[in-house]
PDB file of C-alpha atoms in Angstrom:
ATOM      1  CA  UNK B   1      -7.323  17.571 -14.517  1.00 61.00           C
ATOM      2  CA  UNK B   2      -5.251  15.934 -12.296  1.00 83.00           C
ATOM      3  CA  UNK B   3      -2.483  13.467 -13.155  1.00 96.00           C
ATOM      4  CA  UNK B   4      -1.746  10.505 -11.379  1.00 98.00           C
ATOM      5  CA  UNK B   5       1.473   8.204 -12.341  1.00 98.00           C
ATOM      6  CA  UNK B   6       3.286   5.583 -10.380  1.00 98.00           C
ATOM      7  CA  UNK B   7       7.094   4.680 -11.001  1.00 98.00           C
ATOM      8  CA  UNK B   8       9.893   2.623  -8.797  1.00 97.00           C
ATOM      9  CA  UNK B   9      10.695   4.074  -6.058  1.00 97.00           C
ATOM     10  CA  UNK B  10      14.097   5.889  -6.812  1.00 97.00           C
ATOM     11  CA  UNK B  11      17.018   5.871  -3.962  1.00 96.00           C
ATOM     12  CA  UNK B  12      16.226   9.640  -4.238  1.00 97.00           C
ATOM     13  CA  UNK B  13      12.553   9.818  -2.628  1.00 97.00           C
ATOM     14  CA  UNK B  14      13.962   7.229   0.375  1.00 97.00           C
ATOM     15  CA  UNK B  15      14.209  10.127   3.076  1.00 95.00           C
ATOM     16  CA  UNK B  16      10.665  11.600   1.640  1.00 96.00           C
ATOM     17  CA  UNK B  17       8.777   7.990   1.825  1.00 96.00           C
ATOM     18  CA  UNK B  18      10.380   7.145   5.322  1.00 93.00           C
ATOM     19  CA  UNK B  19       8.792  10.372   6.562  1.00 93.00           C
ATOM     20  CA  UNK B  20       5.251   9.464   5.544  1.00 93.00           C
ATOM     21  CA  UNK B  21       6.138   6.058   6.771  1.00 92.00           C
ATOM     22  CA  UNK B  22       7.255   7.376  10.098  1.00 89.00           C
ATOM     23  CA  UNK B  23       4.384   9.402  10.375  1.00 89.00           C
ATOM     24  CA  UNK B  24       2.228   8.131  13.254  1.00 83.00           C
ATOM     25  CA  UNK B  25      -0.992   9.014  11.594  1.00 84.00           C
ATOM     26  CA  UNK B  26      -0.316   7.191   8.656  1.00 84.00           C
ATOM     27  CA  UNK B  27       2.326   4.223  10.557  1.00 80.00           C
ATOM     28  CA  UNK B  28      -0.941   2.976  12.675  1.00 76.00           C
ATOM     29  CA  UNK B  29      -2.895   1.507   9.683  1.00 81.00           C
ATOM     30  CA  UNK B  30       0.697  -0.188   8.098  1.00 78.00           C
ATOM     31  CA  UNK B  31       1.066  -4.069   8.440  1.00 77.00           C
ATOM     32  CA  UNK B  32       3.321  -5.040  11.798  1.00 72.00           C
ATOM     33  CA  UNK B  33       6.705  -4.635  10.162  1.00 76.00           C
ATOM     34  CA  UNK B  34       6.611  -0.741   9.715  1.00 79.00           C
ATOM     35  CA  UNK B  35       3.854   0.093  12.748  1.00 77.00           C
ATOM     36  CA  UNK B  36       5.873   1.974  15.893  1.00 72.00           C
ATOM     37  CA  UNK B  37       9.193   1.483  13.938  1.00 77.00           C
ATOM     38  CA  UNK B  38      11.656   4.293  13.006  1.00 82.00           C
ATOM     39  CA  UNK B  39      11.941   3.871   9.904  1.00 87.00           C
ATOM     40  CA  UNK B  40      15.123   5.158   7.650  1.00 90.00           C
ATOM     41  CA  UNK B  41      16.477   5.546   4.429  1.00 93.00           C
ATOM     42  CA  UNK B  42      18.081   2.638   5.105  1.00 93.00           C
ATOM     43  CA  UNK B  43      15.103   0.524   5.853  1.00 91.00           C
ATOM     44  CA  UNK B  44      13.835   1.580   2.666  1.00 93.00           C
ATOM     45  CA  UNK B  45      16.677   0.705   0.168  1.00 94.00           C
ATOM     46  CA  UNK B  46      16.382  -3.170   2.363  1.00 94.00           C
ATOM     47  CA  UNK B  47      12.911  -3.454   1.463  1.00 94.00           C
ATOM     48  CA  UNK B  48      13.394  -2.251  -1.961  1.00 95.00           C
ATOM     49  CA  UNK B  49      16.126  -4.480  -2.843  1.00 96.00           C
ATOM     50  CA  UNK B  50      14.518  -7.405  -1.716  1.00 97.00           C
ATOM     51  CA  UNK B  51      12.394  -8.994  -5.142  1.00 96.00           C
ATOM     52  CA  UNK B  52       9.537 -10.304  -3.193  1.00 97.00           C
ATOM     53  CA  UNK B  53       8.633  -6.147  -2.907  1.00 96.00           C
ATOM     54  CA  UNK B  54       7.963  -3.411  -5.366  1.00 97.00           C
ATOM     55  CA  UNK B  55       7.680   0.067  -4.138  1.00 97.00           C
ATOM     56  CA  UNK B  56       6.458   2.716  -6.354  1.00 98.00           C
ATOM     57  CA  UNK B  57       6.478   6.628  -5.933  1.00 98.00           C
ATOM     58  CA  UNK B  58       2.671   7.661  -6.553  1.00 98.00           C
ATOM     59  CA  UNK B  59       2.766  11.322  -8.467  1.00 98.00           C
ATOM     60  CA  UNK B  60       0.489  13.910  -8.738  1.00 97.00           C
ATOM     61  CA  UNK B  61       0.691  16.328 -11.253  1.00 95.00           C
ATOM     62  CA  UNK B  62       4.827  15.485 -11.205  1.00 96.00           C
ATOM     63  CA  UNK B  63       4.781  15.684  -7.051  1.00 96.00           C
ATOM     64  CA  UNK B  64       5.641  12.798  -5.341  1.00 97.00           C
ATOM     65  CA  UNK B  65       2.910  12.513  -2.759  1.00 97.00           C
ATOM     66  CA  UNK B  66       2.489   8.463  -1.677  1.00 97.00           C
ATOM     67  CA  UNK B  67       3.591   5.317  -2.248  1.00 97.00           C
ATOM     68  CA  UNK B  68       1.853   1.591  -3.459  1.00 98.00           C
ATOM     69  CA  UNK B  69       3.511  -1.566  -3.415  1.00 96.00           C
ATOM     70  CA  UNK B  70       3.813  -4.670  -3.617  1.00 97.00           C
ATOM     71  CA  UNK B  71       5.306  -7.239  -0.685  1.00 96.00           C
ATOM     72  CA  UNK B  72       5.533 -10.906  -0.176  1.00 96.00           C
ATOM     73  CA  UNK B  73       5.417 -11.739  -4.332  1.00 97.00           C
ATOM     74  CA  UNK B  74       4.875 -15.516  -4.570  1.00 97.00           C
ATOM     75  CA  UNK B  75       5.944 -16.299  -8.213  1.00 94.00           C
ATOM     76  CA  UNK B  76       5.365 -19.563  -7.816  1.00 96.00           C
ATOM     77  CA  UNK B  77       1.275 -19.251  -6.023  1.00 97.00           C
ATOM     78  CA  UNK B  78       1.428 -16.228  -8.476  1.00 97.00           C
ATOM     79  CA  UNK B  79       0.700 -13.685  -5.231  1.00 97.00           C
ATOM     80  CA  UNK B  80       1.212 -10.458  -3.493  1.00 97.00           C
ATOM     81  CA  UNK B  81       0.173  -8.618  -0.916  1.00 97.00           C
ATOM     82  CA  UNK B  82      -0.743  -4.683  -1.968  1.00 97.00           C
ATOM     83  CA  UNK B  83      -0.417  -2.134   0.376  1.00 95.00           C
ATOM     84  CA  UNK B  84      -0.181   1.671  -0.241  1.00 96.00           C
ATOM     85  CA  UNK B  85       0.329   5.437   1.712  1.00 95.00           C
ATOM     86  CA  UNK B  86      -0.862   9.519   0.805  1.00 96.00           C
ATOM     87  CA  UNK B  87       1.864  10.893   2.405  1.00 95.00           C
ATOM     88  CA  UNK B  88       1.137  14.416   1.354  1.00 95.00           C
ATOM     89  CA  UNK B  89      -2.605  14.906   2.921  1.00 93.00           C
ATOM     90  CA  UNK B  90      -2.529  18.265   0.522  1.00 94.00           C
ATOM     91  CA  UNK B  91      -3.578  15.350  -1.979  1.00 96.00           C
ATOM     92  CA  UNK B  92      -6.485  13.682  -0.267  1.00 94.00           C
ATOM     93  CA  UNK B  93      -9.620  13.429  -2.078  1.00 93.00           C
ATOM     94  CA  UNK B  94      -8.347  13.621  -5.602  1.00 95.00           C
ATOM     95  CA  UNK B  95      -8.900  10.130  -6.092  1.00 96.00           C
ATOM     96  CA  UNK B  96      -4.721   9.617  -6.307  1.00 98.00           C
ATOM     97  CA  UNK B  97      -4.429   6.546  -4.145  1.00 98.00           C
ATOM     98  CA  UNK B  98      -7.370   4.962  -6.012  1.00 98.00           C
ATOM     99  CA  UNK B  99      -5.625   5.527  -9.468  1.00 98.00           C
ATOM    100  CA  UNK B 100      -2.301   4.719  -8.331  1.00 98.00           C
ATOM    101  CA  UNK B 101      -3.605   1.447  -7.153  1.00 98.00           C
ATOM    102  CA  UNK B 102      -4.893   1.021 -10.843  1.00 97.00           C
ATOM    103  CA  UNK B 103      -2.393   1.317 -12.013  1.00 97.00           C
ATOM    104  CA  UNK B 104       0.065  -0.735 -10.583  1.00 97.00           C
ATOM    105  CA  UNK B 105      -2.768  -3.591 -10.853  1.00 97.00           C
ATOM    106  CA  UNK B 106      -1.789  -3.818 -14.756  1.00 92.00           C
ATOM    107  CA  UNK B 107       2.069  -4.163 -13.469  1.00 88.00           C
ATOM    108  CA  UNK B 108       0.424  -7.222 -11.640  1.00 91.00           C
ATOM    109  CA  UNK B 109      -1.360  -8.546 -13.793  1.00 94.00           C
ATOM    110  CA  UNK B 110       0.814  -7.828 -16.875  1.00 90.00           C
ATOM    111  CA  UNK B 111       3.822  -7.512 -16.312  1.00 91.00           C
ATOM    112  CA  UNK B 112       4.343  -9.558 -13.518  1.00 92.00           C
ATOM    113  CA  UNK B 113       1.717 -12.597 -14.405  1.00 94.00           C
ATOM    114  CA  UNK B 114      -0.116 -12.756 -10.676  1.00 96.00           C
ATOM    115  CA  UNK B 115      -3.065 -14.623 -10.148  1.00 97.00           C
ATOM    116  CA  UNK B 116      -4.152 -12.963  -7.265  1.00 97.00           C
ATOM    117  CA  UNK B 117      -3.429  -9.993  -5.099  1.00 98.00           C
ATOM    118  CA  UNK B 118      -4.700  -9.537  -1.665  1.00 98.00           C
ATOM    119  CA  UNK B 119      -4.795  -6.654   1.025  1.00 97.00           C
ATOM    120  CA  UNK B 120      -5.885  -6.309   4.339  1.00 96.00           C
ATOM    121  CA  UNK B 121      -7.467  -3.167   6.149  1.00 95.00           C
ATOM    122  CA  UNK B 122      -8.331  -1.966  10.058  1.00 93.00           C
ATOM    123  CA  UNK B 123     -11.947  -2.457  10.392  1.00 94.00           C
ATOM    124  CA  UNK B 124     -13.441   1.444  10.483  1.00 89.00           C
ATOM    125  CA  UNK B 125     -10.675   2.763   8.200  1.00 91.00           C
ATOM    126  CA  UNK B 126     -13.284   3.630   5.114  1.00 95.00           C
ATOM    127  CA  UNK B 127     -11.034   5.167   2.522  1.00 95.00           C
ATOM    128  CA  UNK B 128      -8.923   2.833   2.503  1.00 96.00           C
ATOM    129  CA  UNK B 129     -11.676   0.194   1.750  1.00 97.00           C
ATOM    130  CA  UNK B 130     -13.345   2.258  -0.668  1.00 97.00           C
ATOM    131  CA  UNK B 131      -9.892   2.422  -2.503  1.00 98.00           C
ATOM    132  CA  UNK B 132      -9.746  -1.233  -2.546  1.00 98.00           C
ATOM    133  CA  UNK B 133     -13.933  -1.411  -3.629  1.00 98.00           C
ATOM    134  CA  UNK B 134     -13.050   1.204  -5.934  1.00 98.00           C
ATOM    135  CA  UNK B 135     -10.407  -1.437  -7.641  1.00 98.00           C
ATOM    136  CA  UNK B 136     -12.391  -4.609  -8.129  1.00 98.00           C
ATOM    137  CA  UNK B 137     -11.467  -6.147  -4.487  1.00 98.00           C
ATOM    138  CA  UNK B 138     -14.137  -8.422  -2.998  1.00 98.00           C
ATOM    139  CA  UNK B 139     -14.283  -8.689   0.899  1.00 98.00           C
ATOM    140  CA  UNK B 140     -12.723 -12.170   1.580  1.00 98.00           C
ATOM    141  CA  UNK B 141     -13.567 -12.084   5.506  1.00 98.00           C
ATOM    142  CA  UNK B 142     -12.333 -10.437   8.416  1.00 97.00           C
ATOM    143  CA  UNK B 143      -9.533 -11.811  10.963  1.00 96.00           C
ATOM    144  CA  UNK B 144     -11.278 -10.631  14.669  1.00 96.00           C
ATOM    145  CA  UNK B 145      -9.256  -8.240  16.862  1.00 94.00           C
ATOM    146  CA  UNK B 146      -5.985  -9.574  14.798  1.00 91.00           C
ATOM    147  CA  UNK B 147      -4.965  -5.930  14.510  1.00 87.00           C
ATOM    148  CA  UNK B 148      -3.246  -3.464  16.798  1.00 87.00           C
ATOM    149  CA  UNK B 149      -4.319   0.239  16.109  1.00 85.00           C
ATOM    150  CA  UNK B 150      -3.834   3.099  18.741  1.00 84.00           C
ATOM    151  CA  UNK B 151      -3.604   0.384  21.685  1.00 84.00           C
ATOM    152  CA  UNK B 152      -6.907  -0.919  20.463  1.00 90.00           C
ATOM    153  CA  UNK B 153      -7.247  -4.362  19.225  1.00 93.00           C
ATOM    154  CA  UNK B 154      -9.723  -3.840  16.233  1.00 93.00           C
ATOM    155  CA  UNK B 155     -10.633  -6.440  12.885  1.00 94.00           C
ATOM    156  CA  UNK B 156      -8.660  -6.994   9.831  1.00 95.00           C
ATOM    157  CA  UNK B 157     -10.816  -6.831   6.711  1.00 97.00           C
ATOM    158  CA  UNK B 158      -9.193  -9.196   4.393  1.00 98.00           C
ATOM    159  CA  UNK B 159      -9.666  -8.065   0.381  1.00 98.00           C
ATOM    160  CA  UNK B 160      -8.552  -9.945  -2.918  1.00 98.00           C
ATOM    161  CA  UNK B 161      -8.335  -8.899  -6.136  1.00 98.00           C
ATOM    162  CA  UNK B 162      -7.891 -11.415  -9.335  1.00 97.00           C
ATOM    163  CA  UNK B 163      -7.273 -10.281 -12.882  1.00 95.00           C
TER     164      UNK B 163
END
């Protein structure tokens, strides 16, 4: 059986979590502010210090293989935007993204009180909206050719979840 866990990203799995970041096959489905960026170590600890994010290390079987988080947390519209990597392919199709997403939705809605999380996803890119499905997100609409994948302007699928 395989085990999935989640826990804060530790200063220790930066240069790990950059790579996947980094890694063009994975960077051309990220939001704007990682897509075609180098991104660092340093990058990393930025993001993660900053308390409108949370990044988490997604485990399987004790191996750090992705990351979820959390960016733009709105404590006061009680709000976040989720967004989430496999950086270790070896792990695709186990169902770890999905779980890891599960789990961090009780840090949201626990922990961290949020009314609502949102995420948005290329048009075409079906795991990732079967992760989302998967999770209790509804399709809230689409945004039309608002995102840049592979030189292609293609639609952003916009999801919500609320507790």
């Amino acid at each position: 059986m395989t085990e999935v866990s989640i826990r804060p990203l530790p200063a220790s799995e930066y240069s790990k979590a950059a790579e996947w970041l980094a890694d063009p096959h994975l960077n051309k489905f990220l939001a704007s502010e990682w897509r075609n960026q180098k991104v660092s170590e340093r990058t990393l600890a930025v993001v993660a210090m900053n308390p409108k994010n949370r990044l988490f290390l997604v485990t399987c079987d004790g191996i750090g293989c992705g990351i979820v988080a959390l960016g733009g947390i709105d404590t006061l519209d009680q709000t976040a935007t989720l967004w989430y990597v496999l950086g270790d392919q070896a792990f695709g199709g186990r169902g770890v993204i999905t779980r890891a997403v599960e789990l961090l939705l009780s840090t949201v809605f626990g922990e961290l009180n949020l009314k609502s999380v949102n995420a948005s996803v290329a048009s075409g890119h079906i795991v990732s909206i079967r992760i989302l499905e998967k999770n209790g997100f509804v399709y809230a609409g689409k945004l039309r050719r608002n995102m840049a994948v592979e030189g292609d302007l293609v639609d952003r699928l916009l999801f919500d979840r609320l507790p």
